[in-house]
Coordinates of C-alpha atoms in Angstrom, one line a residue:
M1 CA 19.0 -28.4 -7.5
D2 CA 16.0 -29.5 -9.7
L3 CA 12.7 -27.7 -10.2
F4 CA 10.9 -29.5 -7.4
D5 CA 13.7 -29.0 -4.9
R6 CA 13.6 -25.3 -5.7
L7 CA 9.8 -25.2 -5.3
R8 CA 10.1 -27.0 -2.0
T9 CA 12.6 -24.4 -0.8
A10 CA 10.5 -21.5 -2.0
L11 CA 7.4 -22.9 -0.2
A12 CA 9.3 -23.3 3.0
A13 CA 10.4 -19.7 2.8
L14 CA 6.9 -18.2 2.3
P15 CA 5.8 -16.2 5.4
G16 CA 2.7 -17.6 7.0
A17 CA 2.7 -21.0 5.2
A18 CA 3.6 -23.0 8.3
E19 CA 1.1 -21.4 10.7
G20 CA -2.1 -22.4 8.8
A21 CA -5.6 -21.1 9.3
P22 CA -6.7 -19.5 12.7
E23 CA -8.5 -21.7 15.2
G24 CA -12.3 -21.5 15.3
G25 CA -12.9 -21.1 11.6
R26 CA -13.7 -23.8 9.1
I27 CA -10.6 -25.0 7.4
G28 CA -10.4 -26.6 4.0
A29 CA -7.5 -28.3 2.3
A30 CA -6.8 -28.3 -1.4
L31 CA -4.2 -30.4 -3.3
V32 CA -2.2 -28.6 -6.0
L33 CA -0.8 -31.6 -7.9
L34 CA 2.1 -31.2 -10.3
R35 CA 3.5 -33.7 -12.7
V36 CA 6.3 -33.5 -15.3
A37 CA 4.9 -33.1 -18.8
G38 CA 8.1 -33.3 -20.9
E39 CA 10.4 -30.6 -22.4
G40 CA 10.9 -29.1 -18.9
D41 CA 7.1 -28.3 -18.6
L42 CA 4.8 -29.1 -15.8
E43 CA 1.1 -29.9 -15.7
I44 CA -1.4 -28.9 -12.9
V45 CA -4.4 -31.1 -12.1
Y46 CA -7.7 -29.3 -11.7
T47 CA -11.4 -30.4 -11.5
R48 CA -14.5 -28.7 -12.9
R49 CA -17.4 -28.9 -10.5
H50 CA -20.9 -29.9 -11.5
D51 CA -23.3 -27.0 -12.4
D52 CA -25.8 -28.1 -9.8
L53 CA -23.6 -28.0 -6.7
R54 CA -24.6 -25.6 -3.9
S55 CA -21.0 -24.3 -3.5
H56 CA -19.1 -22.8 -6.4
P57 CA -21.2 -24.5 -9.1
G58 CA -19.5 -25.1 -12.5
Q59 CA -16.2 -23.6 -11.3
I60 CA -12.7 -25.0 -11.9
S61 CA -11.1 -26.0 -8.6
F62 CA -8.4 -28.1 -7.0
P63 CA -9.4 -31.4 -5.4
G64 CA -10.1 -30.6 -1.8
G65 CA -12.5 -30.2 1.1
R66 CA -13.0 -29.8 4.8
V67 CA -10.2 -30.8 7.3
D68 CA -11.7 -33.3 9.8
A69 CA -11.0 -33.1 13.5
G70 CA -7.6 -34.6 14.3
E71 CA -6.6 -34.6 10.7
T72 CA -3.5 -32.8 9.3
V73 CA -4.0 -30.4 6.3
E74 CA -1.8 -32.7 4.2
A75 CA -3.7 -35.8 5.1
A76 CA -7.0 -34.0 4.3
A77 CA -5.8 -32.8 0.9
L78 CA -4.7 -36.4 0.0
R79 CA -7.9 -37.9 1.3
E80 CA -10.1 -35.5 -0.6
A81 CA -8.1 -36.1 -3.8
F82 CA -8.7 -39.8 -3.4
E83 CA -12.4 -39.3 -2.8
E84 CA -12.8 -36.8 -5.7
V85 CA -10.6 -38.1 -8.5
A86 CA -9.4 -41.5 -7.2
L87 CA -5.8 -40.3 -6.7
D88 CA -3.5 -43.0 -5.2
P89 CA -1.8 -41.2 -2.2
S90 CA 1.2 -43.5 -2.4
T91 CA 2.1 -41.9 -5.8
V92 CA 2.4 -38.4 -4.3
T93 CA 5.2 -36.5 -2.5
V94 CA 4.1 -33.5 -0.6
L95 CA 6.4 -30.5 -1.1
G96 CA 4.9 -27.9 1.2
R97 CA 2.0 -25.5 1.8
L98 CA 0.9 -22.2 0.5
P99 CA -0.4 -19.6 3.1
A100 CA -4.0 -20.1 4.1
F101 CA -6.5 -17.5 3.0
Y102 CA -10.2 -16.8 3.6
I103 CA -12.8 -17.4 0.9
P104 CA -15.9 -15.2 1.8
P105 CA -18.6 -17.0 -0.3
S106 CA -17.9 -20.3 1.3
R107 CA -16.9 -18.9 4.7
F108 CA -13.8 -21.1 5.1
W109 CA -10.1 -20.8 5.2
L110 CA -8.3 -22.6 2.3
Q111 CA -4.9 -24.2 3.0
P112 CA -3.4 -25.3 -0.3
V113 CA -0.9 -28.2 -0.2
V114 CA 1.5 -28.5 -3.1
A115 CA 2.7 -32.0 -4.2
R116 CA 4.7 -33.8 -6.9
W117 CA 3.0 -36.6 -8.7
D118 CA 5.7 -39.3 -8.9
A119 CA 3.7 -42.0 -10.7
P120 CA 0.8 -40.6 -12.7
H121 CA -2.2 -42.9 -13.3
D122 CA -5.7 -42.5 -14.7
L123 CA -8.0 -40.2 -12.6
V124 CA -11.7 -40.6 -12.4
G125 CA -14.0 -37.8 -11.1
A126 CA -16.5 -38.6 -8.4
E127 CA -19.9 -38.6 -10.1
A128 CA -21.7 -36.6 -7.5
E129 CA -19.2 -33.7 -7.5
V130 CA -16.7 -33.6 -10.4
A131 CA -17.9 -33.0 -14.0
D132 CA -14.4 -33.1 -15.5
V133 CA -10.8 -33.7 -14.5
L134 CA -8.5 -31.2 -16.3
T135 CA -4.7 -31.0 -16.7
V136 CA -3.3 -27.7 -17.7
R137 CA 0.4 -27.1 -18.7
V138 CA 2.3 -24.3 -17.0
S139 CA 3.4 -23.1 -20.5
T140 CA -0.3 -22.7 -21.4
L141 CA -0.9 -20.5 -18.3
K142 CA 2.1 -18.3 -19.4
D143 CA 0.5 -17.8 -22.9
R144 CA -0.8 -14.2 -23.1
Q145 CA -3.6 -15.3 -25.4
V146 CA -5.4 -17.0 -22.5
W147 CA -4.9 -14.3 -19.9
R148 CA -7.9 -12.6 -18.4
A149 CA -8.6 -10.3 -15.5
V150 CA -11.5 -10.5 -13.0
R151 CA -12.5 -8.0 -10.4
M152 CA -12.3 -9.4 -6.9
A153 CA -14.1 -7.3 -4.2
T154 CA -11.4 -7.1 -1.7
L155 CA -8.3 -7.6 -3.9
G156 CA -8.9 -5.6 -7.0
E157 CA -8.1 -7.1 -10.3
S158 CA -6.9 -10.7 -10.1
W159 CA -5.7 -13.2 -12.7
A160 CA -8.0 -15.5 -14.7
W161 CA -7.3 -17.8 -17.6
S162 CA -9.6 -18.8 -20.5
L163 CA -8.9 -22.5 -21.1
G164 CA -11.2 -23.1 -24.0
D165 CA -14.5 -25.1 -24.1
G166 CA -16.1 -22.5 -21.9
H167 CA -13.6 -23.2 -19.0
L168 CA -12.5 -20.1 -17.1
L169 CA -10.0 -20.5 -14.3
W170 CA -10.6 -17.7 -11.7
G171 CA -11.5 -17.0 -8.1
A172 CA -9.6 -18.7 -5.3
T173 CA -8.3 -21.3 -7.7
G174 CA -6.9 -18.6 -9.9
M175 CA -5.3 -16.8 -6.9
V176 CA -3.5 -20.0 -5.9
T177 CA -2.4 -20.6 -9.5
A178 CA -0.9 -17.1 -9.7
V179 CA 1.1 -17.6 -6.5
L180 CA 2.3 -21.0 -7.8
L181 CA 3.4 -19.5 -11.1
G182 CA 5.3 -16.8 -9.2
L183 CA 7.2 -19.4 -7.3
L184 CA 8.0 -21.4 -10.4
D185 CA 9.0 -18.4 -12.4
P186 CA 9.0 -14.9 -10.7
D187 CA 9.0 -13.3 -14.2
W188 CA 6.3 -15.5 -15.7
S189 CA 4.1 -12.5 -16.7
G190 CA 6.9 -10.3 -17.9
G191 CA 5.9 -7.6 -15.4
T192 CA 2.2 -7.5 -16.6
V193 CA -0.4 -7.3 -14.0
P194 CA -4.2 -8.1 -14.5
A195 CA -5.1 -4.4 -14.4
D196 CA -2.9 -3.9 -17.5
L197 CA -5.0 -6.1 -19.7
S198 CA -7.3 -4.4 -22.2
A199 CA -11.0 -3.9 -21.3
D200 CA -12.2 -6.7 -23.5
L201 CA -10.1 -9.2 -21.5
H202 CA -11.7 -8.1 -18.2
V203 CA -14.4 -10.7 -17.4
E204 CA -17.3 -11.0 -15.0
P205 CA -17.8 -14.8 -14.7
W206 CA -20.5 -14.5 -12.0
R207 CA -22.9 -13.0 -14.5
A208 CA -22.9 -16.2 -16.6
A209 CA -22.3 -18.6 -13.7
P210 CA -25.0 -21.2 -13.0
T211 CA -27.1 -20.5 -9.9
A212 CA -27.9 -23.7 -8.0
V213 CA -31.4 -24.1 -6.6
R214 CA -30.8 -24.4 -2.9
P215 CA -33.3 -26.0 -0.5
A216 CA -35.1 -23.5 1.6
V217 CA -33.5 -22.7 5.0
L218 CA -36.9 -21.9 6.4
S219 CA -39.7 -24.4 5.6
G220 CA -43.3 -23.7 5.0
V221 CA -42.7 -20.1 3.8
E222 CA -44.7 -18.7 0.8
E223 CA -42.5 -18.4 -2.3
R224 CA -42.8 -15.8 -5.0
S225 CA -40.7 -15.1 -8.1
I226 CA -38.6 -12.0 -8.3
E227 CA -41.0 -10.5 -10.8
Q228 CA -44.1 -11.2 -8.6
L229 CA -42.3 -10.0 -5.5
T230 CA -41.0 -6.7 -7.0
A231 CA -44.5 -5.6 -8.0
A232 CA -45.9 -6.5 -4.6
A233 CA -43.1 -5.2 -2.5
R234 CA -43.0 -1.8 -4.1
R235 CA -46.6 -1.2 -2.9
A236 CA -45.3 -1.4 0.6
P237 CA -42.6 1.3 0.8
L238 CA -40.3 1.3 3.8
A239 CA -40.9 3.8 6.5
E240 CA -38.0 3.9 9.0
S241 CA -40.3 4.2 12.0
A242 CA -40.4 2.4 15.4
A243 CA -43.5 0.6 14.2
A244 CA -41.7 -0.6 11.0
A245 CA -38.7 -1.7 13.1
A246 CA -41.0 -3.6 15.4
A247 CA -42.8 -5.4 12.6
A248 CA -39.5 -6.3 10.9
G249 CA -38.0 -7.4 14.2
R250 CA -40.9 -9.8 14.9
A251 CA -40.4 -11.4 11.5
V252 CA -36.7 -11.8 11.9
A253 CA -37.0 -13.1 15.5
G254 CA -39.5 -15.7 14.3
A255 CA -37.1 -16.8 11.6
V256 CA -34.3 -17.2 14.2
E257 CA -36.6 -19.5 16.3
R258 CA -37.5 -21.5 13.2
L259 CA -33.9 -22.3 12.6
Q260 CA -34.3 -24.6 15.6
M261 CA -30.8 -24.0 16.8
T262 CA -30.2 -23.9 20.5
G263 CA -27.4 -21.9 22.2
H264 CA -26.2 -18.4 22.2
V265 CA -27.6 -15.8 19.8
V266 CA -25.5 -12.7 19.1
V267 CA -27.2 -9.8 17.5
L268 CA -24.8 -7.3 15.8
I269 CA -26.4 -3.9 16.0
G270 CA -25.4 -0.9 14.0
P271 CA -26.4 2.8 14.4
G272 CA -29.1 2.9 11.7
F273 CA -32.5 1.6 11.1
T274 CA -31.2 -1.9 10.4
G275 CA -29.7 -1.8 13.9
A276 CA -33.1 -0.8 15.3
V277 CA -34.6 -4.0 13.8
G278 CA -31.8 -5.9 15.4
A279 CA -32.6 -4.4 18.8
V280 CA -36.2 -5.6 18.5
V281 CA -34.9 -9.1 17.6
A282 CA -32.7 -9.1 20.7
S283 CA -35.6 -7.9 22.9
I284 CA -38.0 -10.6 21.6
L285 CA -35.5 -13.4 21.9
A286 CA -34.4 -12.4 25.4
Q287 CA -38.0 -12.2 26.6
G288 CA -38.6 -15.6 25.1
G289 CA -35.8 -17.1 27.3
R290 CA -33.0 -17.3 24.8
E291 CA -29.4 -16.5 25.7
V292 CA -28.7 -13.3 23.9
T293 CA -25.9 -10.8 23.5
A294 CA -26.8 -7.4 21.8
L295 CA -23.4 -6.3 20.5
L296 CA -23.3 -2.6 19.4
S297 CA -20.8 -1.4 16.9
R298 CA -20.7 1.9 18.8
S299 CA -22.5 3.3 21.8
A300 CA -23.4 6.8 20.4
G301 CA -25.6 8.0 17.6
L302 CA -28.1 5.1 17.6
H303 CA -31.3 5.3 15.7
T304 CA -34.2 6.6 17.8
A305 CA -36.1 3.3 17.4
T306 CA -33.2 1.4 18.9
R307 CA -33.0 2.5 22.5
E308 CA -36.4 1.3 23.9
P309 CA -36.1 -2.3 22.6
L310 CA -32.5 -2.4 23.7
A311 CA -33.5 -1.5 27.2
Q312 CA -36.2 -4.1 27.1
A313 CA -33.6 -6.7 26.0
E314 CA -31.3 -5.8 28.9
A315 CA -34.2 -5.9 31.3
A316 CA -35.1 -9.4 30.1
G317 CA -31.5 -10.6 30.8
A318 CA -29.7 -10.0 27.5
A319 CA -26.1 -8.8 27.7
V320 CA -25.8 -5.4 26.0
E321 CA -22.2 -4.7 25.0
V322 CA -20.1 -2.5 22.7
F323 CA -17.7 -4.2 20.4
E324 CA -14.1 -3.8 21.7
G325 CA -12.3 -6.3 19.4
V326 CA -13.7 -9.6 20.8
L327 CA -16.7 -11.3 19.1
P328 CA -18.6 -13.7 21.4
Q329 CA -19.0 -17.3 20.3
A330 CA -22.5 -17.9 19.0
S331 CA -24.7 -20.6 17.4
V332 CA -26.7 -18.0 15.6
M333 CA -25.5 -14.5 14.5
V334 CA -28.0 -11.9 13.5
D335 CA -26.2 -9.3 11.2
A336 CA -28.0 -6.0 11.8
L337 CA -24.9 -3.9 11.4
I338 CA -25.5 -2.0 8.2
G339 CA -28.2 -2.4 5.6
R340 CA -28.8 -0.5 2.4
G341 CA -27.6 2.7 3.9
L342 CA -24.0 1.6 3.3
R343 CA -21.8 4.2 1.5
G344 CA -18.5 2.8 0.4
P345 CA -16.7 -0.3 1.8
L346 CA -17.0 -1.2 5.4
R347 CA -14.6 0.5 7.8
G348 CA -14.0 0.9 11.5
A349 CA -15.8 -1.4 14.0
P350 CA -18.1 -3.0 11.4
L351 CA -15.1 -4.1 9.3
E352 CA -13.4 -5.5 12.4
I353 CA -16.5 -7.4 13.3
V354 CA -16.8 -8.9 9.8
R355 CA -13.2 -10.0 9.9
A356 CA -13.7 -11.6 13.4
L357 CA -16.6 -13.6 11.9
R358 CA -14.0 -15.5 9.9
N359 CA -12.9 -17.4 13.0
Q360 CA -16.2 -19.0 13.9
M361 CA -19.0 -20.7 12.0
P362 CA -22.4 -19.7 13.4
K363 CA -25.5 -19.7 11.3
I364 CA -25.7 -16.1 10.0
L365 CA -29.0 -14.3 9.4
A366 CA -28.6 -10.9 7.7
V367 CA -31.2 -8.2 8.2
D368 CA -32.0 -6.2 5.0
L369 CA -28.7 -7.3 3.3
P370 CA -25.4 -8.7 4.4
S371 CA -23.2 -6.0 5.9
G372 CA -20.7 -4.8 3.3
L373 CA -22.9 -5.3 0.2
D374 CA -23.7 -2.1 -1.6
P375 CA -27.4 -2.1 -2.6
E376 CA -26.7 -1.0 -6.1
G377 CA -23.0 -1.9 -6.8
G378 CA -22.8 -5.2 -5.0
L379 CA -19.3 -6.3 -3.9
I380 CA -17.2 -3.3 -3.1
G381 CA -15.2 -4.6 -0.1
E382 CA -15.4 -7.2 2.6
V383 CA -18.8 -8.8 3.3
A384 CA -20.4 -10.7 6.2
T385 CA -21.5 -13.7 4.1
A386 CA -25.0 -14.9 5.2
D387 CA -26.8 -18.2 5.3
L388 CA -30.1 -16.4 4.8
T389 CA -31.0 -12.8 4.2
I390 CA -34.3 -11.2 5.2
A391 CA -34.8 -7.9 3.3
V392 CA -37.0 -5.2 4.8
G393 CA -39.4 -3.9 2.2
A394 CA -38.5 -4.2 -1.4
P395 CA -35.1 -6.0 -1.6
A396 CA -32.1 -4.0 -2.8
P397 CA -31.7 -4.5 -6.5
W398 CA -28.3 -6.2 -6.4
L399 CA -29.6 -9.0 -4.1
Y400 CA -31.3 -10.5 -7.2
S401 CA -28.0 -10.9 -9.1
A402 CA -26.1 -14.1 -9.6
G403 CA -23.0 -12.4 -8.2
A404 CA -24.8 -11.8 -4.9
H405 CA -26.2 -15.3 -4.5
P406 CA -23.1 -16.8 -2.7
F407 CA -23.1 -14.0 -0.2
V408 CA -26.8 -13.5 0.4
G409 CA -27.7 -17.2 0.8
D410 CA -31.4 -18.0 0.9
L411 CA -33.3 -14.7 0.2
Y412 CA -36.5 -13.7 2.0
T413 CA -38.4 -10.4 2.3
I414 CA -40.8 -8.7 4.7
A415 CA -43.7 -6.9 3.1
L416 CA -44.5 -4.1 5.6
D417 CA -48.1 -2.9 5.4
G418 CA -49.8 -1.1 8.3
G419 CA -47.5 -2.7 10.9
A420 CA -48.1 -6.3 9.7
S421 CA -45.2 -8.4 8.6
D422 CA -45.2 -11.2 6.0
L423 CA -42.2 -13.4 5.3
V424 CA -41.8 -14.4 1.6
R425 CA -39.1 -16.5 0.0
V426 CA -37.6 -15.0 -3.2
V427 CA -37.1 -17.7 -5.9
P428 CA -35.9 -17.5 -9.5
A429 CA -38.6 -17.0 -12.1
A430 CA -39.8 -20.2 -13.8
P431 CA -38.0 -20.9 -17.1

């Protein structure tokens, strides 16, 4: 049995590879393309994304993209490779799939498809997306000199590789690469795991990663730089009162309406002050005629500012429910579960809710900060990735960092002053 036959057999034996991603979530396909490089070695084809892309700017990735309706994962992987690097699908033999896994920053399930490149030819990167097409030998990836470790919030230390010229292979692409190496050679690392690497080989690529300038989700909003905003926001300290919750709730509800998305709005309500803001949002939207479900993470121990607007929401026709394992389908989801009061990673019902969010694709608006982000330490566990975040008062420090950017989305803040609310978009300082 040759190498590719063994790989095909190993892929077929992987638990979960055949089932694919769950229904409801956004599914992406990636092509892991292998070719014989001589002397028993293999090469893997990667791309490097342009630095100005909205999603994963500057990162090394596999050719891939969204699976269209009615399209198989294999067909999508080959189509995307044709579109991104001009790969001729007739030169490829599909060997199998790797198990699908969820990528929080992009909010989609990735299904890698492994294939043998039977008749290699020149590849040309799509100008709008691909900065470089890279081929990397498996023997290079086994070389200890290029091994690095990177801390992933939900997985601990994961493999990364320094490929020279500033190229770092890490993240979801690194995770797939590590699984592939394990299938090709179970002892490829000689028993070493990423956590065993010395401290100088542990890297934090998000600190140096380019941050793409995204278009504003909400138009016509005043913009201030981080420096300007910090000085102004600190003059309006947050008081966790009913008046403050009402002011913040009015601003958030206004933002939901400005999204101009029809359909069901689900407001996720936690027990703290952030949940009180969510209750106000549910009340205002329900009184305005929107279809609203106020979904509580628990029924007891709610903030004192929560009960009155929650009763108003119910009186206006909103459904008020306690989460019991099922997350209603929504066009807009307001994440008011847990703000800066988080201590440690998510657990219990909030964690179950965040995991359930993986199986649908609403627009997500986070109140204060996405549930699961630590205000000081950032990524410490699973996170409800937001399209936009509206901080209440001075934004938590970590929201400014490059590492938070993919999870926070478009960042706004509410300056609370005497009960008035003012929505301001936070933008990078001018060079």
